[in-house]
């Protein structure tokens, strides 16, 4: 709902909204679904291993190295590996 308030020389626009709750996404499930979509048979095991590896890297590596192993980059690795899996 949008509310516009007009005063002497100002127009104030306020947005009236309800608060919403945010949750942390389940990255293991996301990885599993992506691996299944790319054709991997052992997707659950691979997703668990990937999340373990990613968590350890996040804890142990410096903040400068972490963007190089971001989730976005890893998902592109999943698609590339899926293409290689289908080609073989």
PDB file of N, CA and C in Angstrom:
ATOM      1  N   UNK A   1       0.851  -1.167   0.000  1.00  0.00           N
ATOM      2  CA  UNK A   1       0.000   0.000   0.000  1.00  0.00           C
ATOM      3  C   UNK A   1       0.895   1.228   0.000  1.00  0.00           C
ATOM      4  N   UNK A   2       0.615   2.159  -0.849  1.00  0.00           N
ATOM      5  CA  UNK A   2       1.412   3.365  -1.000  1.00  0.00           C
ATOM      6  C   UNK A   2       0.629   4.542  -0.443  1.00  0.00           C
ATOM      7  N   UNK A   3       1.290   5.343   0.366  1.00  0.00           N
ATOM      8  CA  UNK A   3       0.631   6.497   0.963  1.00  0.00           C
ATOM      9  C   UNK A   3       1.402   7.743   0.553  1.00  0.00           C
ATOM     10  N   UNK A   4       0.709   8.709   0.009  1.00  0.00           N
ATOM     11  CA  UNK A   4       1.342   9.964  -0.408  1.00  0.00           C
ATOM     12  C   UNK A   4       0.801  11.078   0.477  1.00  0.00           C
ATOM     13  N   UNK A   5       1.728  11.793   1.091  1.00  0.00           N
ATOM     14  CA  UNK A   5       1.359  12.902   1.968  1.00  0.00           C
ATOM     15  C   UNK A   5       1.879  14.180   1.332  1.00  0.00           C
ATOM     16  N   UNK A   6       0.982  15.124   1.084  1.00  0.00           N
ATOM     17  CA  UNK A   6       1.365  16.401   0.476  1.00  0.00           C
ATOM     18  C   UNK A   6       1.316  17.468   1.565  1.00  0.00           C
ATOM     19  N   UNK A   7       2.459  18.089   1.821  1.00  0.00           N
ATOM     20  CA  UNK A   7       2.540  19.174   2.794  1.00  0.00           C
ATOM     21  C   UNK A   7       2.779  20.470   2.035  1.00  0.00           C
ATOM     22  N   UNK A   8       3.160  21.505   2.745  1.00  0.00           N
ATOM     23  CA  UNK A   8       3.300  22.842   2.158  1.00  0.00           C
ATOM     24  C   UNK A   8       4.160  22.846   0.890  1.00  0.00           C
ATOM     25  N   UNK A   9       5.402  22.380   0.968  1.00  0.00           N
ATOM     26  CA  UNK A   9       6.260  22.376  -0.208  1.00  0.00           C
ATOM     27  C   UNK A   9       6.909  21.013  -0.432  1.00  0.00           C
ATOM     28  N   UNK A  10       6.414  19.999   0.220  1.00  0.00           N
ATOM     29  CA  UNK A  10       7.036  18.686   0.121  1.00  0.00           C
ATOM     30  C   UNK A  10       5.994  17.632  -0.201  1.00  0.00           C
ATOM     31  N   UNK A  11       6.431  16.655  -0.899  1.00  0.00           N
ATOM     32  CA  UNK A  11       5.589  15.485  -1.127  1.00  0.00           C
ATOM     33  C   UNK A  11       6.312  14.306  -0.497  1.00  0.00           C
ATOM     34  N   UNK A  12       5.713  13.700   0.485  1.00  0.00           N
ATOM     35  CA  UNK A  12       6.300  12.560   1.170  1.00  0.00           C
ATOM     36  C   UNK A  12       5.619  11.286   0.690  1.00  0.00           C
ATOM     37  N   UNK A  13       6.413  10.352   0.273  1.00  0.00           N
ATOM     38  CA  UNK A  13       5.884   9.071  -0.161  1.00  0.00           C
ATOM     39  C   UNK A  13       6.367   8.026   0.831  1.00  0.00           C
ATOM     40  N   UNK A  14       5.442   7.344   1.443  1.00  0.00           N
ATOM     41  CA  UNK A  14       5.806   6.302   2.386  1.00  0.00           C
ATOM     42  C   UNK A  14       5.175   4.995   1.949  1.00  0.00           C
ATOM     43  N   UNK A  15       5.855   3.943   2.215  1.00  0.00           N
ATOM     44  CA  UNK A  15       5.359   2.618   1.880  1.00  0.00           C
ATOM     45  C   UNK A  15       4.953   1.950   3.181  1.00  0.00           C
ATOM     46  N   UNK A  16       3.715   1.535   3.225  1.00  0.00           N
ATOM     47  CA  UNK A  16       3.226   0.830   4.391  1.00  0.00           C
ATOM     48  C   UNK A  16       3.304  -0.662   4.099  1.00  0.00           C
ATOM     49  N   UNK A  17       4.087  -1.355   4.854  1.00  0.00           N
ATOM     50  CA  UNK A  17       4.252  -2.784   4.608  1.00  0.00           C
ATOM     51  C   UNK A  17       4.290  -3.535   5.922  1.00  0.00           C
ATOM     52  N   UNK A  18       4.062  -4.803   5.828  1.00  0.00           N
ATOM     53  CA  UNK A  18       4.113  -5.664   7.006  1.00  0.00           C
ATOM     54  C   UNK A  18       5.522  -6.210   7.154  1.00  0.00           C
ATOM     55  N   UNK A  19       5.938  -6.466   8.377  1.00  0.00           N
ATOM     56  CA  UNK A  19       7.252  -7.097   8.556  1.00  0.00           C
ATOM     57  C   UNK A  19       7.206  -8.543   8.059  1.00  0.00           C
ATOM     58  N   UNK A  20       8.323  -9.004   7.574  1.00  0.00           N
ATOM     59  CA  UNK A  20       8.372 -10.387   7.103  1.00  0.00           C
ATOM     60  C   UNK A  20       9.575 -11.084   7.731  1.00  0.00           C
ATOM     61  N   UNK A  21       9.462 -12.385   7.857  1.00  0.00           N
ATOM     62  CA  UNK A  21      10.537 -13.184   8.442  1.00  0.00           C
ATOM     63  C   UNK A  21      11.440 -13.700   7.331  1.00  0.00           C
ATOM     64  N   UNK A  22      12.719 -13.770   7.604  1.00  0.00           N
ATOM     65  CA  UNK A  22      13.679 -14.290   6.648  1.00  0.00           C
ATOM     66  C   UNK A  22      14.300 -15.544   7.242  1.00  0.00           C
ATOM     67  N   UNK A  23      14.583 -16.514   6.405  1.00  0.00           N
ATOM     68  CA  UNK A  23      15.226 -17.737   6.861  1.00  0.00           C
ATOM     69  C   UNK A  23      16.500 -17.962   6.050  1.00  0.00           C
ATOM     70  N   UNK A  24      17.402 -18.724   6.624  1.00  0.00           N
ATOM     71  CA  UNK A  24      18.637 -19.072   5.930  1.00  0.00           C
ATOM     72  C   UNK A  24      18.317 -20.201   4.951  1.00  0.00           C
ATOM     73  N   UNK A  25      18.704 -20.057   3.684  1.00  0.00           N
ATOM     74  CA  UNK A  25      18.400 -21.120   2.718  1.00  0.00           C
ATOM     75  C   UNK A  25      19.169 -22.398   3.022  1.00  0.00           C
ATOM     76  N   UNK A  26      18.583 -23.529   2.682  1.00  0.00           N
ATOM     77  CA  UNK A  26      19.208 -24.828   2.881  1.00  0.00           C
ATOM     78  C   UNK A  26      20.094 -25.108   1.667  1.00  0.00           C
ATOM     79  N   UNK A  27      21.381 -24.750   1.786  1.00  0.00           N
ATOM     80  CA  UNK A  27      22.281 -24.860   0.649  1.00  0.00           C
ATOM     81  C   UNK A  27      22.569 -26.310   0.286  1.00  0.00           C
ATOM     82  N   UNK A  28      22.491 -27.203   1.241  1.00  0.00           N
ATOM     83  CA  UNK A  28      22.695 -28.613   0.907  1.00  0.00           C
ATOM     84  C   UNK A  28      21.589 -29.110  -0.021  1.00  0.00           C
ATOM     85  N   UNK A  29      20.359 -28.725   0.258  1.00  0.00           N
ATOM     86  CA  UNK A  29      19.242 -29.111  -0.599  1.00  0.00           C
ATOM     87  C   UNK A  29      19.350 -28.452  -1.976  1.00  0.00           C
ATOM     88  N   UNK A  30      19.766 -27.187  -2.001  1.00  0.00           N
ATOM     89  CA  UNK A  30      19.948 -26.491  -3.278  1.00  0.00           C
ATOM     90  C   UNK A  30      21.020 -27.181  -4.114  1.00  0.00           C
ATOM     91  N   UNK A  31      22.145 -27.537  -3.482  1.00  0.00           N
ATOM     92  CA  UNK A  31      23.219 -28.233  -4.191  1.00  0.00           C
ATOM     93  C   UNK A  31      22.734 -29.589  -4.703  1.00  0.00           C
ATOM     94  N   UNK A  32      21.999 -30.310  -3.867  1.00  0.00           N
ATOM     95  CA  UNK A  32      21.495 -31.624  -4.267  1.00  0.00           C
ATOM     96  C   UNK A  32      20.585 -31.515  -5.492  1.00  0.00           C
ATOM     97  N   UNK A  33      19.699 -30.550  -5.472  1.00  0.00           N
ATOM     98  CA  UNK A  33      18.787 -30.365  -6.606  1.00  0.00           C
ATOM     99  C   UNK A  33      19.550 -30.002  -7.870  1.00  0.00           C
ATOM    100  N   UNK A  34      20.554 -29.132  -7.734  1.00  0.00           N
ATOM    101  CA  UNK A  34      21.341 -28.761  -8.915  1.00  0.00           C
ATOM    102  C   UNK A  34      22.113 -29.956  -9.458  1.00  0.00           C
ATOM    103  N   UNK A  35      22.654 -30.788  -8.573  1.00  0.00           N
ATOM    104  CA  UNK A  35      23.411 -31.949  -9.019  1.00  0.00           C
ATOM    105  C   UNK A  35      22.495 -32.977  -9.680  1.00  0.00           C
ATOM    106  N   UNK A  36      21.303 -33.170  -9.123  1.00  0.00           N
ATOM    107  CA  UNK A  36      20.336 -34.081  -9.749  1.00  0.00           C
ATOM    108  C   UNK A  36      19.943 -33.551 -11.127  1.00  0.00           C
ATOM    109  N   UNK A  37      19.735 -32.242 -11.221  1.00  0.00           N
ATOM    110  CA  UNK A  37      19.354 -31.640 -12.499  1.00  0.00           C
ATOM    111  C   UNK A  37      20.445 -31.800 -13.552  1.00  0.00           C
ATOM    112  N   UNK A  38      21.690 -31.871 -13.108  1.00  0.00           N
ATOM    113  CA  UNK A  38      22.793 -32.039 -14.048  1.00  0.00           C
ATOM    114  C   UNK A  38      23.073 -33.502 -14.359  1.00  0.00           C
ATOM    115  N   UNK A  39      22.385 -34.441 -13.688  1.00  0.00           N
ATOM    116  CA  UNK A  39      22.508 -35.854 -14.039  1.00  0.00           C
ATOM    117  C   UNK A  39      23.358 -36.693 -13.109  1.00  0.00           C
ATOM    118  N   UNK A  40      23.763 -36.176 -11.977  1.00  0.00           N
ATOM    119  CA  UNK A  40      24.570 -36.950 -11.043  1.00  0.00           C
ATOM    120  C   UNK A  40      23.675 -37.918 -10.270  1.00  0.00           C
ATOM    121  N   UNK A  41      24.116 -39.181 -10.158  1.00  0.00           N
ATOM    122  CA  UNK A  41      23.314 -40.198  -9.483  1.00  0.00           C
ATOM    123  C   UNK A  41      23.460 -40.129  -7.959  1.00  0.00           C
ATOM    124  N   UNK A  42      24.643 -39.828  -7.484  1.00  0.00           N
ATOM    125  CA  UNK A  42      24.907 -39.748  -6.038  1.00  0.00           C
ATOM    126  C   UNK A  42      24.836 -38.288  -5.574  1.00  0.00           C
ATOM    127  N   UNK A  43      23.767 -37.614  -5.909  1.00  0.00           N
ATOM    128  CA  UNK A  43      23.672 -36.173  -5.661  1.00  0.00           C
ATOM    129  C   UNK A  43      23.648 -35.849  -4.177  1.00  0.00           C
ATOM    130  N   UNK A  44      22.955 -36.636  -3.369  1.00  0.00           N
ATOM    131  CA  UNK A  44      22.859 -36.328  -1.941  1.00  0.00           C
ATOM    132  C   UNK A  44      24.227 -36.397  -1.270  1.00  0.00           C
ATOM    133  N   UNK A  45      24.980 -37.443  -1.570  1.00  0.00           N
ATOM    134  CA  UNK A  45      26.314 -37.594  -0.996  1.00  0.00           C
ATOM    135  C   UNK A  45      27.247 -36.484  -1.482  1.00  0.00           C
ATOM    136  N   UNK A  46      27.197 -36.182  -2.775  1.00  0.00           N
ATOM    137  CA  UNK A  46      28.051 -35.120  -3.319  1.00  0.00           C
ATOM    138  C   UNK A  46      27.691 -33.749  -2.744  1.00  0.00           C
ATOM    139  N   UNK A  47      26.400 -33.495  -2.564  1.00  0.00           N
ATOM    140  CA  UNK A  47      25.981 -32.207  -1.995  1.00  0.00           C
ATOM    141  C   UNK A  47      26.469 -32.072  -0.561  1.00  0.00           C
ATOM    142  N   UNK A  48      26.380 -33.142   0.204  1.00  0.00           N
ATOM    143  CA  UNK A  48      26.851 -33.103   1.595  1.00  0.00           C
ATOM    144  C   UNK A  48      28.350 -32.835   1.638  1.00  0.00           C
ATOM    145  N   UNK A  49      29.100 -33.512   0.760  1.00  0.00           N
ATOM    146  CA  UNK A  49      30.550 -33.302   0.713  1.00  0.00           C
ATOM    147  C   UNK A  49      30.882 -31.876   0.274  1.00  0.00           C
ATOM    148  N   UNK A  50      30.147 -31.373  -0.697  1.00  0.00           N
ATOM    149  CA  UNK A  50      30.397 -30.016  -1.176  1.00  0.00           C
ATOM    150  C   UNK A  50      30.149 -28.989  -0.081  1.00  0.00           C
ATOM    151  N   UNK A  51      29.055 -29.132   0.645  1.00  0.00           N
ATOM    152  CA  UNK A  51      28.742 -28.176   1.709  1.00  0.00           C
ATOM    153  C   UNK A  51      29.778 -28.260   2.825  1.00  0.00           C
ATOM    154  N   UNK A  52      30.239 -29.465   3.140  1.00  0.00           N
ATOM    155  CA  UNK A  52      31.297 -29.612   4.143  1.00  0.00           C
ATOM    156  C   UNK A  52      32.566 -28.901   3.688  1.00  0.00           C
ATOM    157  N   UNK A  53      32.945 -29.117   2.432  1.00  0.00           N
ATOM    158  CA  UNK A  53      34.131 -28.462   1.884  1.00  0.00           C
ATOM    159  C   UNK A  53      33.978 -26.949   1.885  1.00  0.00           C
ATOM    160  N   UNK A  54      32.817 -26.471   1.461  1.00  0.00           N
ATOM    161  CA  UNK A  54      32.589 -25.030   1.405  1.00  0.00           C
ATOM    162  C   UNK A  54      32.624 -24.417   2.808  1.00  0.00           C
ATOM    163  N   UNK A  55      32.031 -25.103   3.788  1.00  0.00           N
ATOM    164  CA  UNK A  55      32.032 -24.589   5.165  1.00  0.00           C
ATOM    165  C   UNK A  55      33.444 -24.517   5.722  1.00  0.00           C
ATOM    166  N   UNK A  56      34.246 -25.550   5.460  1.00  0.00           N
ATOM    167  CA  UNK A  56      35.636 -25.528   5.928  1.00  0.00           C
ATOM    168  C   UNK A  56      36.427 -24.408   5.258  1.00  0.00           C
ATOM    169  N   UNK A  57      36.223 -24.222   3.980  1.00  0.00           N
ATOM    170  CA  UNK A  57      36.918 -23.135   3.274  1.00  0.00           C
ATOM    171  C   UNK A  57      36.509 -21.784   3.836  1.00  0.00           C
ATOM    172  N   UNK A  58      35.229 -21.636   4.128  1.00  0.00           N
ATOM    173  CA  UNK A  58      34.733 -20.368   4.665  1.00  0.00           C
ATOM    174  C   UNK A  58      35.344 -20.075   6.031  1.00  0.00           C
ATOM    175  N   UNK A  59      35.541 -21.116   6.837  1.00  0.00           N
ATOM    176  CA  UNK A  59      36.119 -20.931   8.172  1.00  0.00           C
ATOM    177  C   UNK A  59      37.625 -20.713   8.134  1.00  0.00           C
ATOM    178  N   UNK A  60      38.321 -21.428   7.247  1.00  0.00           N
ATOM    179  CA  UNK A  60      39.775 -21.452   7.305  1.00  0.00           C
ATOM    180  C   UNK A  60      40.478 -20.463   6.382  1.00  0.00           C
ATOM    181  N   UNK A  61      39.853 -20.135   5.255  1.00  0.00           N
ATOM    182  CA  UNK A  61      40.527 -19.258   4.304  1.00  0.00           C
ATOM    183  C   UNK A  61      40.279 -17.795   4.624  1.00  0.00           C
ATOM    184  N   UNK A  62      41.148 -16.950   4.116  1.00  0.00           N
ATOM    185  CA  UNK A  62      41.004 -15.519   4.352  1.00  0.00           C
ATOM    186  C   UNK A  62      39.829 -14.967   3.561  1.00  0.00           C
ATOM    187  N   UNK A  63      39.420 -13.778   3.916  1.00  0.00           N
ATOM    188  CA  UNK A  63      38.282 -13.134   3.260  1.00  0.00           C
ATOM    189  C   UNK A  63      38.587 -12.781   1.804  1.00  0.00           C
ATOM    190  N   UNK A  64      39.871 -12.640   1.440  1.00  0.00           N
ATOM    191  CA  UNK A  64      40.212 -12.306   0.066  1.00  0.00           C
ATOM    192  C   UNK A  64      40.063 -13.512  -0.851  1.00  0.00           C
ATOM    193  N   UNK A  65      40.272 -14.710  -0.334  1.00  0.00           N
ATOM    194  CA  UNK A  65      40.192 -15.921  -1.148  1.00  0.00           C
ATOM    195  C   UNK A  65      38.746 -16.375  -1.291  1.00  0.00           C
ATOM    196  N   UNK A  66      37.908 -16.073  -0.324  1.00  0.00           N
ATOM    197  CA  UNK A  66      36.540 -16.586  -0.295  1.00  0.00           C
ATOM    198  C   UNK A  66      35.705 -16.215  -1.512  1.00  0.00           C
ATOM    199  N   UNK A  67      35.776 -14.993  -2.065  1.00  0.00           N
ATOM    200  CA  UNK A  67      34.968 -14.724  -3.267  1.00  0.00           C
ATOM    201  C   UNK A  67      35.317 -15.622  -4.455  1.00  0.00           C
ATOM    202  N   UNK A  68      36.536 -16.143  -4.500  1.00  0.00           N
ATOM    203  CA  UNK A  68      36.928 -17.023  -5.596  1.00  0.00           C
ATOM    204  C   UNK A  68      36.211 -18.365  -5.516  1.00  0.00           C
ATOM    205  N   UNK A  69      35.721 -18.723  -4.339  1.00  0.00           N
ATOM    206  CA  UNK A  69      35.004 -19.987  -4.193  1.00  0.00           C
ATOM    207  C   UNK A  69      33.551 -19.728  -3.810  1.00  0.00           C
ATOM    208  N   UNK A  70      32.982 -18.685  -4.346  1.00  0.00           N
ATOM    209  CA  UNK A  70      31.598 -18.331  -4.012  1.00  0.00           C
ATOM    210  C   UNK A  70      30.634 -19.390  -4.529  1.00  0.00           C
ATOM    211  N   UNK A  71      29.436 -19.385  -3.992  1.00  0.00           N
ATOM    212  CA  UNK A  71      28.436 -20.369  -4.406  1.00  0.00           C
ATOM    213  C   UNK A  71      28.075 -20.216  -5.875  1.00  0.00           C
ATOM    214  N   UNK A  72      28.060 -18.981  -6.351  1.00  0.00           N
ATOM    215  CA  UNK A  72      27.742 -18.756  -7.767  1.00  0.00           C
ATOM    216  C   UNK A  72      28.764 -19.443  -8.661  1.00  0.00           C
ATOM    217  N   UNK A  73      30.040 -19.313  -8.329  1.00  0.00           N
ATOM    218  CA  UNK A  73      31.087 -19.963  -9.114  1.00  0.00           C
ATOM    219  C   UNK A  73      30.963 -21.477  -9.037  1.00  0.00           C
ATOM    220  N   UNK A  74      30.612 -21.987  -7.861  1.00  0.00           N
ATOM    221  CA  UNK A  74      30.494 -23.432  -7.712  1.00  0.00           C
ATOM    222  C   UNK A  74      29.301 -23.977  -8.488  1.00  0.00           C
ATOM    223  N   UNK A  75      28.242 -23.223  -8.596  1.00  0.00           N
ATOM    224  CA  UNK A  75      27.098 -23.687  -9.368  1.00  0.00           C
ATOM    225  C   UNK A  75      27.444 -23.727 -10.853  1.00  0.00           C
ATOM    226  N   UNK A  76      28.288 -22.818 -11.312  1.00  0.00           N
ATOM    227  CA  UNK A  76      28.728 -22.894 -12.700  1.00  0.00           C
ATOM    228  C   UNK A  76      29.624 -24.117 -12.902  1.00  0.00           C
ATOM    229  N   UNK A  77      30.347 -24.505 -11.859  1.00  0.00           N
ATOM    230  CA  UNK A  77      31.143 -25.730 -11.926  1.00  0.00           C
ATOM    231  C   UNK A  77      30.230 -26.940 -12.037  1.00  0.00           C
ATOM    232  N   UNK A  78      29.106 -26.934 -11.305  1.00  0.00           N
ATOM    233  CA  UNK A  78      28.142 -28.035 -11.395  1.00  0.00           C
ATOM    234  C   UNK A  78      27.638 -28.190 -12.823  1.00  0.00           C
ATOM    235  N   UNK A  79      27.311 -27.079 -13.471  1.00  0.00           N
ATOM    236  CA  UNK A  79      26.775 -27.162 -14.831  1.00  0.00           C
ATOM    237  C   UNK A  79      27.841 -27.651 -15.809  1.00  0.00           C
ATOM    238  N   UNK A  80      29.073 -27.196 -15.632  1.00  0.00           N
ATOM    239  CA  UNK A  80      30.157 -27.662 -16.504  1.00  0.00           C
ATOM    240  C   UNK A  80      30.413 -29.151 -16.306  1.00  0.00           C
ATOM    241  N   UNK A  81      30.442 -29.595 -15.037  1.00  0.00           N
ATOM    242  CA  UNK A  81      30.665 -31.016 -14.762  1.00  0.00           C
ATOM    243  C   UNK A  81      29.505 -31.859 -15.262  1.00  0.00           C
ATOM    244  N   UNK A  82      28.293 -31.313 -15.191  1.00  0.00           N
ATOM    245  CA  UNK A  82      27.139 -32.033 -15.724  1.00  0.00           C
ATOM    246  C   UNK A  82      27.249 -32.219 -17.229  1.00  0.00           C
ATOM    247  N   UNK A  83      27.735 -31.209 -17.942  1.00  0.00           N
ATOM    248  CA  UNK A  83      27.941 -31.321 -19.371  1.00  0.00           C
ATOM    249  C   UNK A  83      28.992 -32.394 -19.682  1.00  0.00           C
ATOM    250  N   UNK A  84      30.077 -32.404 -18.878  1.00  0.00           N
ATOM    251  CA  UNK A  84      31.115 -33.410 -19.080  1.00  0.00           C
ATOM    252  C   UNK A  84      30.581 -34.810 -18.786  1.00  0.00           C
ATOM    253  N   UNK A  85      29.725 -34.926 -17.769  1.00  0.00           N
ATOM    254  CA  UNK A  85      29.142 -36.221 -17.404  1.00  0.00           C
ATOM    255  C   UNK A  85      28.249 -36.729 -18.532  1.00  0.00           C
ATOM    256  N   UNK A  86      27.452 -35.848 -19.105  1.00  0.00           N
ATOM    257  CA  UNK A  86      26.558 -36.253 -20.186  1.00  0.00           C
ATOM    258  C   UNK A  86      27.329 -36.584 -21.463  1.00  0.00           C
ATOM    259  N   UNK A  87      28.464 -35.926 -21.675  1.00  0.00           N
ATOM    260  CA  UNK A  87      29.256 -36.176 -22.880  1.00  0.00           C
ATOM    261  C   UNK A  87      29.963 -37.523 -22.815  1.00  0.00           C
ATOM    262  N   UNK A  88      30.263 -38.005 -21.621  1.00  0.00           N
ATOM    263  CA  UNK A  88      31.002 -39.270 -21.503  1.00  0.00           C
ATOM    264  C   UNK A  88      30.105 -40.475 -21.549  1.00  0.00           C
TER     265      UNK A  88
END
